Tab-separated table of N, CA and C in Angstrom:
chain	number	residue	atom	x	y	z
A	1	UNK	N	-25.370	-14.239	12.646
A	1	UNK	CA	-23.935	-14.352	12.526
A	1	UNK	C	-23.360	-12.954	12.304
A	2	UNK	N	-22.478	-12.777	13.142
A	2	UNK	CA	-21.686	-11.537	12.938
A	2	UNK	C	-20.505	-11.625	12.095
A	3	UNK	N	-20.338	-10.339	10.768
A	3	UNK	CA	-19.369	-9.958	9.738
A	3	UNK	C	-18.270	-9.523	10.223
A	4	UNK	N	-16.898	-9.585	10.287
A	4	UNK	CA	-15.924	-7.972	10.826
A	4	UNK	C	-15.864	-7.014	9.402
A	5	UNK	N	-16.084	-5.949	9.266
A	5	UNK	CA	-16.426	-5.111	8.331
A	5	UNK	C	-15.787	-3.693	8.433
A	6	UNK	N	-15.109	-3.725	9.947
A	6	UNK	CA	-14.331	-2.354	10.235
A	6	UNK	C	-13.701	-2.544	11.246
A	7	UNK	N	-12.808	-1.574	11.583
A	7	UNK	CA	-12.160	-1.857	12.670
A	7	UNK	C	-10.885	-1.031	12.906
A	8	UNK	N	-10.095	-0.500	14.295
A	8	UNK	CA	-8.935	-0.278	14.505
A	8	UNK	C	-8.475	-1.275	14.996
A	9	UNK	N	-7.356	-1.585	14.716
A	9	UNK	CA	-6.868	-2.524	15.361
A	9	UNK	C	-4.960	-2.454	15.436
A	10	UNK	N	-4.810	-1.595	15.664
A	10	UNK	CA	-3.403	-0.797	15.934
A	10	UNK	C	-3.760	0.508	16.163
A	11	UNK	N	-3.184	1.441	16.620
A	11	UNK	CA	-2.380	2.800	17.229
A	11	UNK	C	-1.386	3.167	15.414
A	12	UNK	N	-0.848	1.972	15.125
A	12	UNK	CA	-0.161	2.371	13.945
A	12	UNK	C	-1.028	1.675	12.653
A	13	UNK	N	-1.648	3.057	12.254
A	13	UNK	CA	-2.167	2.790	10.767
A	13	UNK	C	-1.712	1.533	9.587
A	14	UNK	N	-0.550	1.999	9.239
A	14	UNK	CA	0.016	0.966	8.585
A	14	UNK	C	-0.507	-0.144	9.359
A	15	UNK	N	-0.217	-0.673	10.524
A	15	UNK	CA	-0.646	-1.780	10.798
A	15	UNK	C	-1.767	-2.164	11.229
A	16	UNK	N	-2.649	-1.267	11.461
A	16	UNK	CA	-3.928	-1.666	11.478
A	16	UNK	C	-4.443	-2.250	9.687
A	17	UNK	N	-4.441	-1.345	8.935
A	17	UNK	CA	-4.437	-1.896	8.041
A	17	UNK	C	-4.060	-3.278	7.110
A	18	UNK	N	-2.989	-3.742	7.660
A	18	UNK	CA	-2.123	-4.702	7.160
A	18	UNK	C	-3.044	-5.635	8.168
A	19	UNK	N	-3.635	-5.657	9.350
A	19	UNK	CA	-4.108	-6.510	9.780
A	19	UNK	C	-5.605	-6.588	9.538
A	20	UNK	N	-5.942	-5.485	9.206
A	20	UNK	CA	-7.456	-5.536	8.724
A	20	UNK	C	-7.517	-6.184	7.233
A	21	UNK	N	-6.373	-6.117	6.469
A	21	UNK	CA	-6.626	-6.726	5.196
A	21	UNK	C	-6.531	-8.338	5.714
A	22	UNK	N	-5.132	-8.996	6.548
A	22	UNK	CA	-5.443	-10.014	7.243
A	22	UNK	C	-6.847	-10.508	7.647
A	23	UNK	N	-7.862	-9.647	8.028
A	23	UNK	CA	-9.136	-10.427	8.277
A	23	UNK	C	-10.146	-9.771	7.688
A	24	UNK	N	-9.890	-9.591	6.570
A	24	UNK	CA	-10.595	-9.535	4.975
A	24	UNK	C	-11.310	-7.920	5.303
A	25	UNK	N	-11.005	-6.998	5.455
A	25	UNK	CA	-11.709	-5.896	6.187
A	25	UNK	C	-10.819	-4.469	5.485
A	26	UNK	N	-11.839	-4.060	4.304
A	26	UNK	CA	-11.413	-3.248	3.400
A	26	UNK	C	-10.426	-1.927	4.175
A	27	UNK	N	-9.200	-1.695	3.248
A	27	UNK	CA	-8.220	-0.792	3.626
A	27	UNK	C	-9.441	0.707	4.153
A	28	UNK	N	-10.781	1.336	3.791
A	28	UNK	CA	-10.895	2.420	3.563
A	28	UNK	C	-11.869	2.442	5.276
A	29	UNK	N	-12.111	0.884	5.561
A	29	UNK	CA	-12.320	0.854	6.848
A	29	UNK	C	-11.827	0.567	8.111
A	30	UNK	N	-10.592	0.496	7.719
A	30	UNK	CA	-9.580	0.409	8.938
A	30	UNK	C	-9.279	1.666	9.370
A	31	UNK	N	-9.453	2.136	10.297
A	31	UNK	CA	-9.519	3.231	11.101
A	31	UNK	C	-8.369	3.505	11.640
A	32	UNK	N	-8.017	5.462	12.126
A	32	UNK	CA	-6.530	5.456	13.002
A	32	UNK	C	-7.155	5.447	13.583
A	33	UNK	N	-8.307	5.650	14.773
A	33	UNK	CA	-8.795	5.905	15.903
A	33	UNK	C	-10.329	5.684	16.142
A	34	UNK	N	-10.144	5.124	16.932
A	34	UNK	CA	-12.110	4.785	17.675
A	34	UNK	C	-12.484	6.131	17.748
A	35	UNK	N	-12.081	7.101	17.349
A	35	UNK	CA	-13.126	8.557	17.284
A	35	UNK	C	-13.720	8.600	15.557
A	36	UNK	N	-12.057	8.365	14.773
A	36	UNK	CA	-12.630	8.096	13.474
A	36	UNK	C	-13.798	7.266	13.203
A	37	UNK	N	-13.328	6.150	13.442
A	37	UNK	CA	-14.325	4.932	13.161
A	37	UNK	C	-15.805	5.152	13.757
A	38	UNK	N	-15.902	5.806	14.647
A	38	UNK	CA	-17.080	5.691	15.416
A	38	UNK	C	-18.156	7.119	14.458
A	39	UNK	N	-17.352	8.083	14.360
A	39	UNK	CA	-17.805	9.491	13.276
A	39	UNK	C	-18.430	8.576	11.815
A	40	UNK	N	-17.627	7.984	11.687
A	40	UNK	CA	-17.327	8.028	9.830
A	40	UNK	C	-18.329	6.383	9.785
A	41	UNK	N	-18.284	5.517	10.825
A	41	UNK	CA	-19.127	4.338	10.968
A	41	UNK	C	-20.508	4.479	11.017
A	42	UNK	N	-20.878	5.537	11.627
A	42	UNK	CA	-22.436	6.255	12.182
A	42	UNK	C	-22.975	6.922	11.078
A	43	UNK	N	-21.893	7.631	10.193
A	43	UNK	CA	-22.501	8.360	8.964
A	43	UNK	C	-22.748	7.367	7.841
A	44	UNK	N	-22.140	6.044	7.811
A	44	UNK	CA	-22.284	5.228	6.589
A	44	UNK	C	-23.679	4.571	6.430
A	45	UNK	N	-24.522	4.261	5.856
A	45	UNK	CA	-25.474	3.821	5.442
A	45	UNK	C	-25.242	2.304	5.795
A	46	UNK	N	-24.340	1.506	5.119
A	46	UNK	CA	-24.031	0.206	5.748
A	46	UNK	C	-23.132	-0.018	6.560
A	47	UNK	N	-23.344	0.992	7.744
A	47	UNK	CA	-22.222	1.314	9.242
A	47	UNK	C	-22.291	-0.250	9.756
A	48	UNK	N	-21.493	-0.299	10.849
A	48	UNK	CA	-21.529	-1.022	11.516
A	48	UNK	C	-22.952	-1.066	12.471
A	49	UNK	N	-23.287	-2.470	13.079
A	49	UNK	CA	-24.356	-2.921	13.486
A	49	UNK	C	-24.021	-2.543	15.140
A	50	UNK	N	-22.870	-3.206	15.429
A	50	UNK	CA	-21.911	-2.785	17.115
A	50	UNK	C	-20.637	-2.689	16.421
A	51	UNK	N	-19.992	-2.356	17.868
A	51	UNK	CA	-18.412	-2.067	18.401
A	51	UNK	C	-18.382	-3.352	19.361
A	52	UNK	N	-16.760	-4.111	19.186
A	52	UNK	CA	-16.647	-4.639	20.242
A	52	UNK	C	-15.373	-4.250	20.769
A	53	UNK	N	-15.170	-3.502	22.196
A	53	UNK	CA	-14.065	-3.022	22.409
A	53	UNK	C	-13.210	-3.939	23.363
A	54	UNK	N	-11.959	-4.821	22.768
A	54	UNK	CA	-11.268	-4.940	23.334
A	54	UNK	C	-9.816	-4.213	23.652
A	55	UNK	N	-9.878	-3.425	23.740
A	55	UNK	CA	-8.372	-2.109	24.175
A	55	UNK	C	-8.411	-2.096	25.812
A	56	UNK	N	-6.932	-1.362	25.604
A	56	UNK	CA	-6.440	-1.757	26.934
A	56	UNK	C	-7.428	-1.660	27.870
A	57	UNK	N	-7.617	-1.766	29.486
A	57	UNK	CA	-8.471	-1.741	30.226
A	57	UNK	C	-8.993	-0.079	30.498
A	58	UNK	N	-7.945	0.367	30.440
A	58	UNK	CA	-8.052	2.247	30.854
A	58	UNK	C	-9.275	3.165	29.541
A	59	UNK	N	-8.916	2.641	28.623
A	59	UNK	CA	-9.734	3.088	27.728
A	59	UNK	C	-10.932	3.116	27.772
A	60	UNK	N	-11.481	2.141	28.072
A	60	UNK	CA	-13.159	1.481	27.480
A	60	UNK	C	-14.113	2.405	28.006
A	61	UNK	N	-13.755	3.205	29.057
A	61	UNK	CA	-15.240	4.434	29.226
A	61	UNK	C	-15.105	5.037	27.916
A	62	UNK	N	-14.051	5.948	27.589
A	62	UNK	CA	-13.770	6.978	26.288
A	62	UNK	C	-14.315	5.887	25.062
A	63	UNK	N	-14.100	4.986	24.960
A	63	UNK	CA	-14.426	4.089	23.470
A	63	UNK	C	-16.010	3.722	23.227
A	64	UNK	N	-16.395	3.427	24.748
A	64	UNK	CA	-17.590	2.996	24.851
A	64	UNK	C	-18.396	4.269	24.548
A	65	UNK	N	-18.198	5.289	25.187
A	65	UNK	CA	-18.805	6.894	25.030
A	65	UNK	C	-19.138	7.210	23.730
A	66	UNK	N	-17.795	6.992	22.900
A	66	UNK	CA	-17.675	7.356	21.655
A	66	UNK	C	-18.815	6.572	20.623
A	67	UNK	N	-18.400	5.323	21.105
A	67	UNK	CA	-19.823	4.799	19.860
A	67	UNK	C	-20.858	4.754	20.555
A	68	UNK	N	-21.018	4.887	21.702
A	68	UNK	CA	-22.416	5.417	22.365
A	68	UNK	C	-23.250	6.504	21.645
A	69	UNK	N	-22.688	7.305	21.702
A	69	UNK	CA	-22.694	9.203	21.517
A	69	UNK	C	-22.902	9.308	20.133
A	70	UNK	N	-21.978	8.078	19.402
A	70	UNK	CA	-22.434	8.040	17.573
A	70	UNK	C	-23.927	6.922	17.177
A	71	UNK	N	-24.236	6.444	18.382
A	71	UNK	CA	-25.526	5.707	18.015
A	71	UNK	C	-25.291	4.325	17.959
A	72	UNK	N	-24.047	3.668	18.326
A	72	UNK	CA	-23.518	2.456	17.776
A	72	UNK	C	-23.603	2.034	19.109
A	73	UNK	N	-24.419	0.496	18.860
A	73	UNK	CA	-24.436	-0.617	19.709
A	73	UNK	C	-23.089	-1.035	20.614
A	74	UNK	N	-23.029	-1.268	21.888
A	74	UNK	CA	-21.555	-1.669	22.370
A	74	UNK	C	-21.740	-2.901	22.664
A	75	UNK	N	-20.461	-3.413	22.926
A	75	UNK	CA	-20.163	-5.060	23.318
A	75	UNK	C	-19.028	-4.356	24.037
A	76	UNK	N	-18.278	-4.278	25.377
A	76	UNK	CA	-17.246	-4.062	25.554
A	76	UNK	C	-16.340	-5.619	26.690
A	77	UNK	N	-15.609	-5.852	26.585
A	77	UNK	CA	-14.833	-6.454	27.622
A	77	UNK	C	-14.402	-6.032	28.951
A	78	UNK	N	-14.643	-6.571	30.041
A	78	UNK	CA	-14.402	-6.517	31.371
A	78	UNK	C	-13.227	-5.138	31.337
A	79	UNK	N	-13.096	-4.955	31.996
A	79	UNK	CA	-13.843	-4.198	33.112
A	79	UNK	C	-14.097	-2.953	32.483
A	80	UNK	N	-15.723	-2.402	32.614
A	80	UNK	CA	-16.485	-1.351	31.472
A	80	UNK	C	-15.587	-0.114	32.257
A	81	UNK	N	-15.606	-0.057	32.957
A	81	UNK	CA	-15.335	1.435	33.187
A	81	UNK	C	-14.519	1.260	34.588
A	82	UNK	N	-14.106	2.449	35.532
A	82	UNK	CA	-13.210	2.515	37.149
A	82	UNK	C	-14.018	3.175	37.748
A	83	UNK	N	-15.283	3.589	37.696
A	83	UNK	CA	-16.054	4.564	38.661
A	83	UNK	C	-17.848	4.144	38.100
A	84	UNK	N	-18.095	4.227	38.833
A	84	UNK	CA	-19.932	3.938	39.349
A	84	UNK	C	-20.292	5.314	38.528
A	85	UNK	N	-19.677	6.330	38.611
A	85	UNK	CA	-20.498	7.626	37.620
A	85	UNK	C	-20.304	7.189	35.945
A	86	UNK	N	-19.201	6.664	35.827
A	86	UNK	CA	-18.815	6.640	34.189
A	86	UNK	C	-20.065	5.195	34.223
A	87	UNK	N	-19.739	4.197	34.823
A	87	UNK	CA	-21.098	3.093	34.270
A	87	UNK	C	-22.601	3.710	34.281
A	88	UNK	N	-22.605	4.675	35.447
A	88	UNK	CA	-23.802	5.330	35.203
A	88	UNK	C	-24.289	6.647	33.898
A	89	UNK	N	-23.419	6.909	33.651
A	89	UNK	CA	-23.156	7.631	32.191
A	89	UNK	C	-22.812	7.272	30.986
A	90	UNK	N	-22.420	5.921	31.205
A	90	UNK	CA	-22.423	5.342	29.910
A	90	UNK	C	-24.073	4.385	29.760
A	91	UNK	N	-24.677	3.761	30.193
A	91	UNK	CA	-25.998	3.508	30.594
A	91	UNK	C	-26.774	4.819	30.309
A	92	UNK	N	-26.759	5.620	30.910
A	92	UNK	CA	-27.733	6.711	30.525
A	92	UNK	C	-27.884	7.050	29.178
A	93	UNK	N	-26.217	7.399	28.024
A	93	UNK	CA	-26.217	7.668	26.553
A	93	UNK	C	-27.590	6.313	25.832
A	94	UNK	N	-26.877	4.864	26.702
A	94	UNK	CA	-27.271	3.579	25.619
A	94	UNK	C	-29.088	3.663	26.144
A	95	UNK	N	-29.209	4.514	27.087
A	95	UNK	CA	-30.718	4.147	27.244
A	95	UNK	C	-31.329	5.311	26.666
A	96	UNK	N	-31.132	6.552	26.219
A	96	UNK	CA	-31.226	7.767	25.841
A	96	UNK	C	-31.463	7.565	24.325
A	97	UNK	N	-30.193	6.640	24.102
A	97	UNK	CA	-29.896	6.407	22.570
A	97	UNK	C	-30.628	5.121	22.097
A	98	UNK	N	-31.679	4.441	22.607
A	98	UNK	CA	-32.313	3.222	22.872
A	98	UNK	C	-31.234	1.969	22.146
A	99	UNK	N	-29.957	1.899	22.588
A	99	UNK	CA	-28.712	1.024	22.497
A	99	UNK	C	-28.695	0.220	23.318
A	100	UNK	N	-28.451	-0.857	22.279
A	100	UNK	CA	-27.827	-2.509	23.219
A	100	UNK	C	-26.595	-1.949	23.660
A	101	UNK	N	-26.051	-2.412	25.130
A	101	UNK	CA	-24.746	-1.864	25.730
A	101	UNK	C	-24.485	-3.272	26.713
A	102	UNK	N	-23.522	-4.179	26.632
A	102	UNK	CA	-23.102	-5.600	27.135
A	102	UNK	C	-21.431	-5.337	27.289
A	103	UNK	N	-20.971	-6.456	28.556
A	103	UNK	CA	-20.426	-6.206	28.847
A	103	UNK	C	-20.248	-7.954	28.688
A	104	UNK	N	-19.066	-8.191	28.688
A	104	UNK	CA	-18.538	-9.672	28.265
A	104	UNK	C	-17.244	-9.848	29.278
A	105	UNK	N	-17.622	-11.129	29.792
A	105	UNK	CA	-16.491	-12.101	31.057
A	105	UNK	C	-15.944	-13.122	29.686
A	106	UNK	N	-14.943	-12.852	28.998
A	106	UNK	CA	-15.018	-13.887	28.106
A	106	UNK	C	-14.378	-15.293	28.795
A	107	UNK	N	-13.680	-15.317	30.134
A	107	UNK	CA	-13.171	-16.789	30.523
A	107	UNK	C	-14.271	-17.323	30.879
A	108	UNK	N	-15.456	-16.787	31.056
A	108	UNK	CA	-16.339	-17.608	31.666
A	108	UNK	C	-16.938	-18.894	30.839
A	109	UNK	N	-16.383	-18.803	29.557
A	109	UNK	CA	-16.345	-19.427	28.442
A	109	UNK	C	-15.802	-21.018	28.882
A	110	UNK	N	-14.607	-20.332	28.980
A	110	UNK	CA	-13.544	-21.686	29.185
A	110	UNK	C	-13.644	-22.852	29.958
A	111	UNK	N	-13.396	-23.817	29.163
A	111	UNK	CA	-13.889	-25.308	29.914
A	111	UNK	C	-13.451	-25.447	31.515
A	112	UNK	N	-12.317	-24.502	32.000
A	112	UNK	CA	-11.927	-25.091	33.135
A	112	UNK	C	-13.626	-24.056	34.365
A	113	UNK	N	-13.630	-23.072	33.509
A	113	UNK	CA	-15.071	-22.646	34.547
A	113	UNK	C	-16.062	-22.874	34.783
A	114	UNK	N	-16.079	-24.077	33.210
A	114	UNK	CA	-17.731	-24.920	33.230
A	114	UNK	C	-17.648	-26.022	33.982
A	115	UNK	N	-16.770	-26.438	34.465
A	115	UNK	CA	-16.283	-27.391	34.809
A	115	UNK	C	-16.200	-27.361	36.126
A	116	UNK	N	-15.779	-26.229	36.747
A	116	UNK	CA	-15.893	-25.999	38.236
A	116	UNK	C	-17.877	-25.228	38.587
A	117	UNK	N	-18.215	-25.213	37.576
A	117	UNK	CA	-19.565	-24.653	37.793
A	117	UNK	C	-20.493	-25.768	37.759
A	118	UNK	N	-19.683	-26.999	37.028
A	118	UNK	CA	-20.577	-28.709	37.555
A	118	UNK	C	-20.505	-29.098	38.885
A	119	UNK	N	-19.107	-29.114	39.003
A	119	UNK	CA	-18.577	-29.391	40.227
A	119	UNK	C	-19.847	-28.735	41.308
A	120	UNK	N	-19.631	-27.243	41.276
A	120	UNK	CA	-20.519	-26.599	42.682
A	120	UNK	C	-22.068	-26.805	42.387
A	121	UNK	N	-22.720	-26.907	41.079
A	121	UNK	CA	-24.448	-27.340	40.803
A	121	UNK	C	-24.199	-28.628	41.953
A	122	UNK	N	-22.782	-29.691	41.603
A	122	UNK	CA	-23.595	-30.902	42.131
A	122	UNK	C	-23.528	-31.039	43.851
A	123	UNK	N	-22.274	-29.702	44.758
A	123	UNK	CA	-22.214	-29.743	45.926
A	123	UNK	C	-21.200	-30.633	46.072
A	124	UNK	N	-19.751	-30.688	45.235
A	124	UNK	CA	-18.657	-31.605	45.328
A	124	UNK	C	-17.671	-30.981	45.397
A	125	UNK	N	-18.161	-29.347	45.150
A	125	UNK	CA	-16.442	-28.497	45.119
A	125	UNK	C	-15.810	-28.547	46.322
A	126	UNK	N	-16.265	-28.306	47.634
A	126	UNK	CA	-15.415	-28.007	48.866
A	126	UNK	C	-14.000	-27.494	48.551
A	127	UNK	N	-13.144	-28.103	48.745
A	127	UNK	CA	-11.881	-27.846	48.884
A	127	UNK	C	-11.345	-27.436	47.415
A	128	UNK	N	-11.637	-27.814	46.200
A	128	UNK	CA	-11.581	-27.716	44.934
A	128	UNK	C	-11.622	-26.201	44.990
A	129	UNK	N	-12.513	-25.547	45.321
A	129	UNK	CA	-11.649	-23.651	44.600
A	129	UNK	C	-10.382	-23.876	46.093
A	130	UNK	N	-10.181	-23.557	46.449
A	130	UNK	CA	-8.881	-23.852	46.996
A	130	UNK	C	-7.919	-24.427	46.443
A	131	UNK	N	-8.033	-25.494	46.106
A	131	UNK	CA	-6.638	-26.031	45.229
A	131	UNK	C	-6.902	-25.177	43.992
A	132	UNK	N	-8.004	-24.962	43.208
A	132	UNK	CA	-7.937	-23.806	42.134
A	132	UNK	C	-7.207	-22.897	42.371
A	133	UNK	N	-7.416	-22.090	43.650
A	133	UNK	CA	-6.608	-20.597	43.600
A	133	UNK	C	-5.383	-21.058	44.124
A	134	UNK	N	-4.546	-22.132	44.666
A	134	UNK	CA	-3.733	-22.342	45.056
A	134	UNK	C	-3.071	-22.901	43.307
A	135	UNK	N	-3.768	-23.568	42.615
A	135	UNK	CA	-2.915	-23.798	41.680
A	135	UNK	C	-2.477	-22.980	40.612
A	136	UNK	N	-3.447	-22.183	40.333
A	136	UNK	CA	-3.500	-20.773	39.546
A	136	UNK	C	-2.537	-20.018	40.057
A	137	UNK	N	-2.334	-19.552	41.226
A	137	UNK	CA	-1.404	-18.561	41.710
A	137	UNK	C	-0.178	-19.503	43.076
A	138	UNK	N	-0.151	-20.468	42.666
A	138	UNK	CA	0.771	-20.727	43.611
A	138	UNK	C	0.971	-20.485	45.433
A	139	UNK	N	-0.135	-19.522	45.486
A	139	UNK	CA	-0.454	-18.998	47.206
A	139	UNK	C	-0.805	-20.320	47.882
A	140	UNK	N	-0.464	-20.327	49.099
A	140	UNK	CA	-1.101	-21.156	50.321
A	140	UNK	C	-1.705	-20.145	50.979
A	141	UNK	N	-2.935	-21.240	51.868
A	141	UNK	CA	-3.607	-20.335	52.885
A	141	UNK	C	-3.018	-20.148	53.908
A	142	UNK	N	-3.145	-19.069	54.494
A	142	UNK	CA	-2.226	-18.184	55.584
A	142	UNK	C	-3.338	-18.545	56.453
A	143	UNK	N	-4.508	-17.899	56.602
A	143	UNK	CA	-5.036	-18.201	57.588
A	143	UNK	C	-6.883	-17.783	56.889
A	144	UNK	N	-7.970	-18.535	57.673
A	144	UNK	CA	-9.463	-18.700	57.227
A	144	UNK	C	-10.450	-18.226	58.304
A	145	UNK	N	-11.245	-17.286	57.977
A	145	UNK	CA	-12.379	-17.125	58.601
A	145	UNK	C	-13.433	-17.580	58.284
A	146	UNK	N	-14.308	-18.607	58.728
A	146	UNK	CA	-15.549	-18.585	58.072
A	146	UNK	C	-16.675	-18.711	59.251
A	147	UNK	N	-17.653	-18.609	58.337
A	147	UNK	CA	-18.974	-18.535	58.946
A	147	UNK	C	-19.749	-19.450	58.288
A	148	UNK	N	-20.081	-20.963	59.074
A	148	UNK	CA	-20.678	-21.850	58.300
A	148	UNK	C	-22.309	-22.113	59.214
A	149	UNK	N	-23.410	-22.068	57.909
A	149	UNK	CA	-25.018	-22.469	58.043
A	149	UNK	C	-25.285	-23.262	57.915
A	150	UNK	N	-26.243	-24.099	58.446
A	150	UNK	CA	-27.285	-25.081	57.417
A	150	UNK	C	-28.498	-24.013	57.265
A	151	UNK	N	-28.852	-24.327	55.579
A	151	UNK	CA	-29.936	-23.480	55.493
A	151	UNK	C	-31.486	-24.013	54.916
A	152	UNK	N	-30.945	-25.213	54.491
A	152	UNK	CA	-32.125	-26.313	54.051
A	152	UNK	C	-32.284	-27.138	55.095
A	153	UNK	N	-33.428	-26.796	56.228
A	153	UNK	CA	-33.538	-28.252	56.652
A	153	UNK	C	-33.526	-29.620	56.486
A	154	UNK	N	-32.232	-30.511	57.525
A	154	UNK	CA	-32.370	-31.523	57.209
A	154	UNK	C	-30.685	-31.726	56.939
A	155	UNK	N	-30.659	-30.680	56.095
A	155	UNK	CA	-29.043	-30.720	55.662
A	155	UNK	C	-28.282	-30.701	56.818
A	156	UNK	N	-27.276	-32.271	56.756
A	156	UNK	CA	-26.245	-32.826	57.578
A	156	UNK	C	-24.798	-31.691	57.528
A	157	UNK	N	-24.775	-31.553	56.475
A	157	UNK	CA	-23.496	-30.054	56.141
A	157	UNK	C	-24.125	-28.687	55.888
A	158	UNK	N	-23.074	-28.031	56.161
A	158	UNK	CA	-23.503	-26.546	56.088
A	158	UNK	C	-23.976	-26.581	54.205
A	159	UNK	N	-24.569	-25.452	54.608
A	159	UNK	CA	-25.105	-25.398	52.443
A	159	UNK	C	-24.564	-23.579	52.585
A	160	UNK	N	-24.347	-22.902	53.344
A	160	UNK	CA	-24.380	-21.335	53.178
A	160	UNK	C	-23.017	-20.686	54.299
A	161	UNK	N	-21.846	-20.942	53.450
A	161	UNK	CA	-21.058	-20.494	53.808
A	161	UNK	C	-20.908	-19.251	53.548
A	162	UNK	N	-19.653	-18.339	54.322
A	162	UNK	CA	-19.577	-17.154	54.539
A	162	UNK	C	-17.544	-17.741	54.585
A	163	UNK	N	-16.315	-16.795	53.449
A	163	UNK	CA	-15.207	-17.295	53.666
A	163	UNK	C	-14.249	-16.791	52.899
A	164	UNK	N	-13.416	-15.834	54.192
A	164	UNK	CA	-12.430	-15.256	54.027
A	164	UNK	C	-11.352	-15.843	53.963
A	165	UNK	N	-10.211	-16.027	53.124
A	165	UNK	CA	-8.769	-16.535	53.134
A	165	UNK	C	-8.002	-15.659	53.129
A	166	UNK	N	-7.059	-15.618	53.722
A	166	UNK	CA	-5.619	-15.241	53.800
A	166	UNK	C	-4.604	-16.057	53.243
A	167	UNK	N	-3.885	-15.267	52.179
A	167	UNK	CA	-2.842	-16.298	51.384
A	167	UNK	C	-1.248	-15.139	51.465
């Protein structure tokens, strides 16, 4: 079971604080900045175990780096980084630094994805992600390319589609 024991959680001190006391998380470890926290977390004896970075999307190479570089385990949220060199450089610190480094889809959680992931185990979705992305975003299909297989002999329907939409 994981503690929260530190944390930034504002840009504005005061309110990081005020929200770290909100989730029981002593004033002297609420941090102004993931550079602080990550310095002053690494030097403590009962530091933190990980980081889990949820900040804006632009950030997370610099955050991830940072508690990389201080020795601290990452957990970060989609999307880790914008370039194939920064994932490859952030990987290199956590394997250098022999660090757990994870990366978390947290909707994949959500009942409506387990739910469409029964659906396709049992071979009933067809048209179902379609009305999904049509209901989610309101788009109609404009126009479809596909490329349909059978790939199990025997099989009366295709099993190995190939399928582009236009919306």
């Amino acid at each position: 079971m994981a503690k929260l024991v530190a944390g930034c959680f504002s840009r504005d001190h005061e309110k990081c604080v005020a929200q770290g006391e909100n989730l029981g998380v002593a004033p002297e470890r609420c941090y102004k900045n993931f550079e602080e926290m990550a310095k002053l977390e690494s030097a403590r004896e009962d530091g933190i175990d990980f980081v889990v970075i949820v900040t804006p999307n632009n950030t997370h190479y610099a955050v991830a780096k940072a508690f990389l570089e201080a020795g601290i385990n990452v957990v970060c949220d989609k999307p880790l980084v914008t370039t194939l060199a920064e994932a490859e450089e952030l990987q290199r610190i956590a394997n250098k630094n022999n660090l757990l480094f994870m990366v978390t889809y947290t909707y994949t959680g959500h009942v409506t994805m387990k739910y469409m992931r029964e659906l396709v185990k049992s071979g009933e979705i067809g048209t179902h992600v379609e009305n999904a992305v049509h209901t989610v975003t309101g788009l109609k299909v404009k126009r479809v390319l596909a490329k349909m297989d059978v790939v199990v002999p025997g099989r009366k329907l295709d099993d190995n589609d190939q399928i582009s939409a236009e919306y």
